[in-house]
Amino acid sequence: MISQLMVLSPRGDVIILKDFKGNVCKTSPEILFRRITLKDAPPVFCVDGTQYLYIKAGSLYWGATTRENVSPSLVLEMLNRLFWITNDYVGHVSEESVRKNFVLVYELLDEIMDYGFPQNSSTERLKEFIAMEPAVSRPKAPLASIGSGPKEVVKSVLSTSRTGAKEEIFVDIVEKLTAIFDVSGRLRTSFIVGSVQVKSYLHGNPMIRLGLSENLLLLSDDASNDDGMPLNYGSLDDGLGPVVLDTYSLHESADQQVFAQDRILELVPPEGHFSLLTYRSSKSFRPPFRIYPAVEDDMHSDEKMTLYIRLLAEYEPRKTASGVEIVLPLPPTVSRAHVDTDTQDNEGPLLSKLTGKSFQQSAEWYPRDSKLVWVLRNLPGGREHTLRVRLTIEPGQAHMVRHEMGPIMAHFVLPGKPTMSGLDVKYLKIMKDTSRGQAPSRWFRAVAVANTYLVRTD
């Protein structure tokens, strides 16, 4: 099935290379990295009869090669599982941590793969065969960035009885939003793909129960009334109506029948990171951001235009988006762009006092890529900002600029409850006797990120 597995550094250095069949050239890591960096390769591509598949995770490239006709989704999912298993063992995946634990990673590969065929991708089962102690690494303080998603828990999967670490369980609701707006700002397409992610570091693996929203409606089970007519789901804009999941998938350890009947996730969790529930919801939701572009011609010159991008943060003021990035591609007929952000310095100290973080924004024109990038950090809800861009264009090309610019793409990370779908974890019970020791810590978090958030400009 798979001929080679490899892990490459951001510079293209080979950190891990496992050759199962010997039927692919030894220069495959160089070919993969060159295609990624020079030609912006898709996740799956073919060179001289060899299939190359890769993902980027933990700032590293996790790749595989094969000369057979295999399912790309299967291989990509296997690479993703390899990343998370490594993360469970070493605590934080980085070039440094993988180099420190390269012997452990090779040992994991021997157990996960059997002559190129996946055989075991469960962290819990691998613990029975892997006895090596990892060199646990903690990440360096990251630079302020956006789009990186929620921060992962930095911890090894080693049993708390061996390390003496505190017993903890983390539950994250991560929702990826898809929203497409027309030029007038009307929402044309929207849906949510979400997951309930769990990281369990409980000694003895006791049973847990997570109670979800009482008004949770599973479309496949409850989508019609006694007369066979579709139910009216209402809208989340007013906070009313049920939480609707069109489709969902449970982890194999969860009790399907209990979830379908009582909306309770009951399971004995494996140690480490896993997705307990994945779902898709097409019920309407209130978009967290509205973006309105406008273009004005210059009365005195046919080589000048002024572009305005108005951004409205329509989520609750108590929420703060840790990073927002607005990207607008411009046509080659634009030769220069001068950007101006609005200033609200008088609000800076107050916002810093309320949120603990100061609001910042910047904008830049990248002529080589012909795009504008507007970045806003620590943006509280209820705010409105406008970017003004003075464009210099080729004479007589105003109409073409209007027609060819865009679409506007937004990327963001928005932590905080309530979730966009309305899904919530009401309680978490750990079925364990804590009379002789400290009760395990429970941590909850919800975050919304942009999947495809797009505004058409024509």
Coordinates of C-alpha atoms in Angstrom, one line a residue:
M1 CA 0.0 0.0 0.0
I2 CA 2.4 2.7 1.2
S3 CA 6.0 2.6 0.0
Q4 CA 7.6 5.3 2.2
L5 CA 6.7 7.5 5.2
M6 CA 8.7 10.7 6.0
V7 CA 8.8 13.7 8.2
L8 CA 10.5 16.8 6.8
S9 CA 11.5 20.0 8.6
P10 CA 10.4 23.4 7.4
R11 CA 13.7 23.6 5.5
G12 CA 13.3 20.3 3.8
D13 CA 15.7 18.3 6.1
V14 CA 14.8 14.6 6.5
I15 CA 14.0 13.9 10.1
I16 CA 12.2 10.6 9.7
L17 CA 12.2 8.3 6.7
K18 CA 10.8 4.8 6.7
D19 CA 11.1 2.8 3.5
F20 CA 8.7 -0.2 3.5
K21 CA 9.0 -1.6 0.0
G22 CA 12.1 -0.1 -1.7
N23 CA 10.2 0.6 -5.0
V24 CA 10.4 4.4 -4.8
C25 CA 13.6 6.5 -5.4
K26 CA 15.6 7.7 -2.4
T27 CA 15.3 11.3 -3.6
S28 CA 11.5 11.3 -2.9
P29 CA 11.9 13.7 0.1
E30 CA 13.7 16.2 -2.1
I31 CA 11.0 15.9 -4.8
L32 CA 8.2 16.3 -2.3
F33 CA 9.7 19.4 -0.6
R34 CA 10.6 21.0 -3.9
R35 CA 7.1 20.6 -5.2
I36 CA 5.6 22.0 -2.0
T37 CA 7.8 25.1 -1.8
L38 CA 8.3 26.0 -5.5
K39 CA 5.0 24.9 -7.0
D40 CA 2.5 25.1 -4.1
A41 CA 1.6 21.4 -4.6
P42 CA -1.8 20.1 -3.6
P43 CA -2.0 17.5 -0.8
V44 CA -1.9 14.7 -3.4
F45 CA 0.1 14.8 -6.7
C46 CA 1.9 12.4 -9.0
V47 CA 5.5 12.4 -10.3
D48 CA 6.8 9.7 -12.7
G49 CA 4.2 7.2 -11.6
T50 CA 4.7 7.8 -7.9
Q51 CA 1.9 9.2 -5.8
Y52 CA 3.0 11.8 -3.2
L53 CA 0.6 12.6 -0.3
Y54 CA 1.4 15.0 2.6
I55 CA 0.0 17.2 5.3
K56 CA 1.6 20.1 7.3
A57 CA 1.2 19.8 11.0
G58 CA 3.3 21.0 13.9
S59 CA 5.4 23.1 11.4
L60 CA 6.6 19.8 9.8
Y61 CA 5.7 18.0 6.6
W62 CA 4.3 14.5 7.1
G63 CA 4.5 12.7 3.8
A64 CA 3.9 9.3 2.2
T65 CA 4.7 7.8 -1.2
T66 CA 3.2 4.9 -3.1
R67 CA 3.1 3.4 -6.6
E68 CA -0.3 1.8 -6.1
N69 CA -3.8 3.1 -6.5
V70 CA -4.8 3.9 -2.9
S71 CA -7.5 6.0 -1.3
P72 CA -6.0 9.5 -0.7
S73 CA -8.4 10.2 2.2
L74 CA -7.2 7.0 3.9
V75 CA -3.5 7.9 3.6
L76 CA -4.1 11.6 4.7
E77 CA -6.1 10.5 7.7
M78 CA -3.3 8.0 8.6
L79 CA -0.7 10.8 8.4
N80 CA -3.0 13.0 10.6
R81 CA -3.3 10.1 13.1
L82 CA 0.5 9.7 13.1
F83 CA 0.9 13.3 14.0
W84 CA -1.6 13.1 16.9
I85 CA 0.0 9.9 18.2
T86 CA 3.4 11.5 18.2
N87 CA 1.9 14.6 19.9
D88 CA 0.4 12.3 22.6
Y89 CA 3.7 10.8 23.3
V90 CA 6.1 13.7 23.2
G91 CA 3.8 16.4 24.5
H92 CA 4.3 18.9 21.7
V93 CA 5.3 18.2 18.1
S94 CA 8.1 20.3 16.8
E95 CA 11.3 19.7 14.9
E96 CA 13.2 19.7 18.2
S97 CA 10.9 17.2 19.9
V98 CA 10.8 14.8 17.0
R99 CA 14.6 14.9 16.7
K100 CA 15.0 14.2 20.4
N101 CA 12.6 11.3 20.2
F102 CA 13.4 9.9 16.7
V103 CA 14.0 6.4 18.1
L104 CA 10.6 6.5 19.7
V105 CA 9.0 7.7 16.5
Y106 CA 10.5 4.9 14.5
E107 CA 9.3 2.4 17.1
L108 CA 5.8 3.9 16.8
L109 CA 6.0 3.5 13.0
D110 CA 6.9 -0.2 13.5
E111 CA 3.7 -0.7 15.5
I112 CA 1.4 1.5 13.5
M113 CA 2.5 0.2 10.0
D114 CA 3.0 -3.4 8.9
Y115 CA 5.0 -3.5 5.6
G116 CA 3.2 -0.3 4.5
F117 CA -0.3 -1.3 5.7
P118 CA -1.9 0.5 8.7
Q119 CA -2.6 -1.8 11.5
N120 CA -2.9 0.2 14.7
S121 CA -3.6 3.9 15.2
S122 CA -4.9 3.9 18.8
T123 CA -2.7 5.6 21.4
E124 CA -4.3 3.4 24.1
R125 CA -3.3 0.2 22.4
L126 CA 0.1 1.4 21.4
K127 CA 0.9 1.9 25.1
E128 CA 0.9 -1.9 25.5
F129 CA 3.8 -2.3 23.1
I130 CA 5.8 1.0 23.5
A131 CA 7.8 1.0 26.7
M132 CA 10.3 3.8 25.8
E133 CA 10.2 7.0 27.9
P134 CA 9.8 10.1 25.7
A135 CA 11.8 13.2 26.1
V136 CA 8.8 15.5 26.7
S137 CA 9.2 18.9 25.1
R138 CA 7.3 22.1 25.7
P139 CA 6.9 24.8 23.0
K140 CA 8.7 28.1 23.0
A141 CA 6.5 31.1 23.5
P142 CA 4.9 31.7 20.0
L143 CA 4.9 34.9 18.2
A144 CA 1.5 36.6 17.9
S145 CA -0.2 34.9 15.0
I146 CA -3.6 34.2 13.5
G147 CA -5.3 31.3 11.9
S148 CA -3.3 28.8 14.0
G149 CA -6.5 27.6 15.7
P150 CA -6.8 26.8 19.4
K151 CA -3.6 26.0 21.3
E152 CA -3.1 22.3 22.0
V153 CA -2.5 20.8 25.4
V154 CA 1.2 20.3 26.0
K155 CA 1.4 17.0 27.8
S156 CA 2.7 13.5 27.2
V157 CA 0.4 10.5 27.1
L158 CA 2.4 8.8 29.9
S159 CA 0.3 7.5 32.7
T160 CA -0.1 9.9 35.6
S161 CA 0.8 7.1 38.0
R162 CA 4.3 7.0 36.4
T163 CA 4.9 10.7 36.2
G164 CA 3.0 12.0 39.2
A165 CA 1.3 14.5 37.0
K166 CA -2.1 16.0 37.9
E167 CA -5.1 14.2 36.5
E168 CA -7.0 16.3 34.0
I169 CA -9.4 16.1 31.1
F170 CA -9.9 18.7 28.4
V171 CA -13.0 19.1 26.3
D172 CA -12.9 21.4 23.2
I173 CA -15.8 22.2 20.9
V174 CA -14.1 23.4 17.6
E175 CA -16.4 24.6 14.8
K176 CA -15.3 25.5 11.3
L177 CA -17.6 28.0 9.6
T178 CA -18.4 28.1 5.9
A179 CA -20.2 31.3 4.8
I180 CA -20.5 32.8 1.4
F181 CA -21.9 36.3 0.9
D182 CA -22.9 38.1 -2.3
V183 CA -21.8 41.6 -3.2
S184 CA -24.6 43.2 -1.3
G185 CA -23.7 41.4 1.9
R186 CA -26.6 38.8 1.8
L187 CA -25.6 35.4 3.1
R188 CA -26.0 32.8 0.3
T189 CA -24.5 29.7 1.7
S190 CA -23.6 28.6 5.2
F191 CA -23.0 25.5 7.3
I192 CA -20.8 24.4 10.2
V193 CA -18.5 21.4 10.5
G194 CA -17.6 20.8 14.1
S195 CA -16.1 18.4 16.5
V196 CA -16.0 17.7 20.2
Q197 CA -12.3 16.9 21.0
V198 CA -11.2 15.3 24.1
K199 CA -7.7 15.0 25.7
S200 CA -7.9 12.6 28.6
Y201 CA -5.1 12.2 31.2
L202 CA -7.2 10.3 33.8
H203 CA -5.5 7.5 35.7
G204 CA -7.2 4.2 35.3
N205 CA -9.4 5.3 32.4
P206 CA -12.7 5.7 34.4
M207 CA -16.0 6.0 32.6
I208 CA -17.1 9.5 31.8
R209 CA -20.5 11.1 30.9
L210 CA -20.8 14.3 28.9
G211 CA -24.3 15.8 28.9
L212 CA -25.0 17.8 25.7
S213 CA -27.6 20.5 25.0
E214 CA -31.1 19.2 25.9
N215 CA -32.6 20.7 22.7
L216 CA -30.2 18.8 20.5
L217 CA -31.9 17.4 17.5
L218 CA -30.3 14.6 15.4
L219 CA -31.7 15.2 11.9
S220 CA -31.4 11.5 10.8
D221 CA -33.4 10.4 13.8
D222 CA -35.8 13.3 14.6
A223 CA -36.3 15.3 11.4
S224 CA -40.0 14.7 11.0
N225 CA -43.1 14.8 13.2
D226 CA -45.8 12.2 13.6
D227 CA -47.4 13.3 10.3
G228 CA -44.1 12.9 8.4
M229 CA -43.8 16.6 7.8
P230 CA -40.4 18.4 8.3
L231 CA -40.0 20.2 11.5
N232 CA -39.5 23.9 11.7
Y233 CA -36.0 24.4 13.2
G234 CA -36.2 28.2 13.7
S235 CA -33.1 30.3 13.6
L236 CA -30.2 30.7 15.8
D237 CA -30.2 34.4 15.2
D238 CA -32.7 34.8 18.0
G239 CA -31.2 32.0 20.1
L240 CA -34.4 30.0 19.8
G241 CA -35.1 26.6 18.3
P242 CA -33.2 23.3 18.7
V243 CA -29.5 22.6 18.0
V244 CA -29.7 20.7 14.8
L245 CA -27.0 18.2 13.6
D246 CA -27.6 17.0 10.0
T247 CA -25.1 14.2 10.2
Y248 CA -22.8 13.1 13.0
S249 CA -20.2 10.4 13.8
L250 CA -19.2 9.1 17.2
H251 CA -15.9 7.7 18.4
E252 CA -15.9 3.9 18.6
S253 CA -15.7 4.0 22.4
A254 CA -19.0 6.0 22.8
D255 CA -22.4 4.3 23.4
Q256 CA -24.4 5.1 20.3
Q257 CA -27.7 4.1 21.8
V258 CA -27.3 6.2 24.9
F259 CA -26.4 9.2 22.8
A260 CA -29.4 8.8 20.5
Q261 CA -31.9 8.4 23.4
D262 CA -30.5 10.7 26.1
R263 CA -28.1 13.1 24.3
I264 CA -25.4 11.8 26.6
L265 CA -21.9 10.8 25.5
E266 CA -21.0 7.8 27.7
L267 CA -17.6 6.2 27.2
V268 CA -14.4 4.9 28.7
P269 CA -12.0 7.4 27.1
P270 CA -8.6 6.3 25.7
E271 CA -5.7 8.3 26.9
G272 CA -4.5 11.1 24.7
H273 CA -6.2 13.2 22.0
F274 CA -9.2 11.9 20.1
S275 CA -12.4 13.3 18.4
L276 CA -15.4 12.1 20.4
L277 CA -18.1 13.6 18.1
T278 CA -17.9 15.1 14.6
Y279 CA -20.9 16.7 13.1
R280 CA -22.3 18.9 10.3
S281 CA -25.1 21.5 10.8
S282 CA -26.7 23.5 8.0
K283 CA -29.1 25.4 10.3
S284 CA -28.7 29.1 9.9
F285 CA -26.4 30.9 12.3
R286 CA -25.5 34.6 12.9
P287 CA -22.2 35.2 11.0
P288 CA -19.6 36.6 13.4
F289 CA -18.3 39.1 10.8
R290 CA -19.9 41.2 8.1
I291 CA -17.7 42.7 5.4
Y292 CA -18.9 45.4 3.0
P293 CA -16.6 46.5 0.1
A294 CA -17.1 49.8 -1.8
V295 CA -15.2 51.4 -4.6
E296 CA -15.2 55.1 -5.6
D297 CA -13.8 56.6 -8.8
D298 CA -11.5 59.6 -8.6
M299 CA -13.2 62.6 -10.2
H300 CA -9.8 64.2 -11.1
S301 CA -7.9 61.2 -12.5
D302 CA -8.7 58.0 -14.4
E303 CA -5.6 56.4 -12.8
K304 CA -6.9 56.6 -9.2
M305 CA -9.6 54.7 -7.3
T306 CA -10.5 54.5 -3.6
L307 CA -11.4 51.2 -2.1
Y308 CA -13.2 50.9 1.3
I309 CA -13.5 47.7 3.3
R310 CA -15.9 47.9 6.2
L311 CA -15.7 45.2 8.8
L312 CA -18.4 44.6 11.5
A313 CA -17.7 42.3 14.4
E314 CA -21.2 41.1 15.2
Y315 CA -20.5 38.7 18.1
E316 CA -21.0 39.5 21.8
P317 CA -18.7 42.2 23.2
R318 CA -17.5 39.8 25.9
K319 CA -15.9 37.7 23.1
T320 CA -12.5 38.7 21.6
A321 CA -11.2 37.3 18.3
S322 CA -7.6 36.5 18.8
G323 CA -6.8 37.0 15.1
V324 CA -8.7 38.2 12.1
E325 CA -7.1 38.4 8.6
I326 CA -8.9 39.9 5.6
V327 CA -7.4 39.1 2.2
L328 CA -8.4 40.8 -1.1
P329 CA -6.8 39.8 -4.4
L330 CA -6.4 42.6 -6.8
P331 CA -6.0 42.4 -10.6
P332 CA -2.6 43.0 -12.3
T333 CA -3.8 46.4 -13.6
V334 CA -3.3 47.8 -10.1
S335 CA 0.2 49.0 -9.9
R336 CA 0.2 50.6 -6.5
A337 CA -1.9 50.6 -3.3
H338 CA -1.6 52.9 -0.3
V339 CA -3.4 51.6 2.8
D340 CA -4.8 53.5 5.8
T341 CA -6.4 51.9 8.8
D342 CA -8.8 53.8 11.0
T343 CA -7.5 54.8 14.4
Q344 CA -9.4 54.5 17.7
D345 CA -6.6 55.2 20.1
N346 CA -9.0 56.6 22.7
E347 CA -10.5 53.1 23.1
G348 CA -7.1 51.3 23.4
P349 CA -6.5 51.7 27.2
L350 CA -10.1 50.9 28.0
L351 CA -10.2 47.7 25.9
S352 CA -6.8 46.6 27.3
K353 CA -8.2 47.0 30.8
L354 CA -11.4 45.1 30.0
T355 CA -9.9 42.2 27.9
G356 CA -6.3 42.1 29.2
K357 CA -5.0 42.4 25.7
S358 CA -4.7 45.5 23.5
F359 CA -6.3 45.8 20.1
Q360 CA -3.9 46.0 17.2
Q361 CA -4.4 46.3 13.4
S362 CA -2.2 46.6 10.4
A363 CA -2.6 46.4 6.6
E364 CA -0.2 45.9 3.8
W365 CA -0.2 45.7 0.0
Y366 CA 1.8 42.8 -1.5
P367 CA 2.6 43.8 -5.1
R368 CA 4.2 40.5 -6.0
D369 CA 1.1 38.5 -5.0
S370 CA -1.3 41.3 -6.0
K371 CA -3.2 41.2 -2.8
L372 CA -4.2 43.3 0.2
V373 CA -3.9 41.8 3.7
W374 CA -5.6 43.5 6.7
V375 CA -4.8 42.0 10.1
L376 CA -6.7 42.7 13.3
R377 CA -5.6 41.2 16.6
N378 CA -7.6 41.0 19.9
L379 CA -10.8 42.3 18.3
P380 CA -13.7 42.6 20.7
G381 CA -17.3 42.1 19.6
G382 CA -19.5 45.0 18.7
R383 CA -16.7 46.9 16.9
E384 CA -16.6 48.4 13.4
H385 CA -13.5 49.2 11.5
T386 CA -12.9 50.5 8.0
L387 CA -9.8 50.1 5.8
R388 CA -9.2 52.8 3.1
V389 CA -7.1 51.9 0.1
R390 CA -5.9 54.3 -2.5
L391 CA -5.4 52.4 -5.8
T392 CA -3.2 53.5 -8.7
I393 CA -4.4 51.7 -11.9
E394 CA -3.7 51.7 -15.6
P395 CA -5.6 54.4 -17.5
G396 CA -9.0 53.4 -18.6
Q397 CA -9.0 50.2 -16.5
A398 CA -11.4 51.2 -13.8
H399 CA -14.2 48.9 -15.0
M400 CA -11.9 45.9 -15.3
V401 CA -10.5 46.5 -11.8
R402 CA -14.1 46.5 -10.4
H403 CA -14.8 43.3 -12.3
E404 CA -11.6 41.3 -11.6
M405 CA -10.9 42.2 -7.9
G406 CA -11.9 39.7 -5.1
P407 CA -13.4 37.8 -3.7
I408 CA -12.6 38.9 -0.2
M409 CA -11.5 36.0 2.1
A410 CA -11.6 36.1 5.9
H411 CA -9.6 34.0 8.3
F412 CA -10.2 34.2 12.1
V413 CA -10.0 32.5 15.4
L414 CA -12.9 33.3 17.8
P415 CA -12.9 31.6 21.2
G416 CA -15.8 31.7 23.7
K417 CA -19.3 30.4 24.2
P418 CA -21.9 30.2 23.0
T419 CA -20.9 28.2 19.9
M420 CA -22.2 29.1 16.5
S421 CA -24.3 25.9 16.3
G422 CA -25.6 26.3 19.8
L423 CA -24.0 23.0 20.9
D424 CA -22.8 23.0 24.5
V425 CA -21.5 20.6 27.1
K426 CA -23.8 21.0 30.1
Y427 CA -21.9 18.7 32.5
L428 CA -19.0 16.2 32.7
K429 CA -19.2 13.4 35.2
I430 CA -16.2 11.2 35.9
M431 CA -17.3 7.9 37.4
K432 CA -14.4 7.5 39.8
D433 CA -14.1 7.4 43.6
T434 CA -12.3 10.6 44.6
S435 CA -12.8 10.3 48.4
R436 CA -9.1 9.3 48.9
G437 CA -7.5 11.9 46.6
Q438 CA -8.0 15.1 44.7
A439 CA -10.7 15.2 42.1
P440 CA -9.5 15.4 38.5
S441 CA -9.5 18.8 36.9
R442 CA -12.0 19.5 34.1
W443 CA -11.3 22.1 31.4
F444 CA -13.8 23.3 28.7
R445 CA -13.4 25.5 25.7
A446 CA -15.2 26.5 22.6
V447 CA -13.7 28.1 19.5
A448 CA -14.9 29.0 16.0
V449 CA -12.5 29.3 13.1
A450 CA -13.1 30.2 9.4
N451 CA -13.2 27.3 7.0
T452 CA -14.4 29.2 3.9
Y453 CA -15.6 32.7 4.7
L454 CA -15.9 34.6 1.5
V455 CA -17.5 37.8 0.2
R456 CA -18.0 38.2 -3.5
T457 CA -17.2 41.6 -5.0
D458 CA -18.8 41.3 -8.4

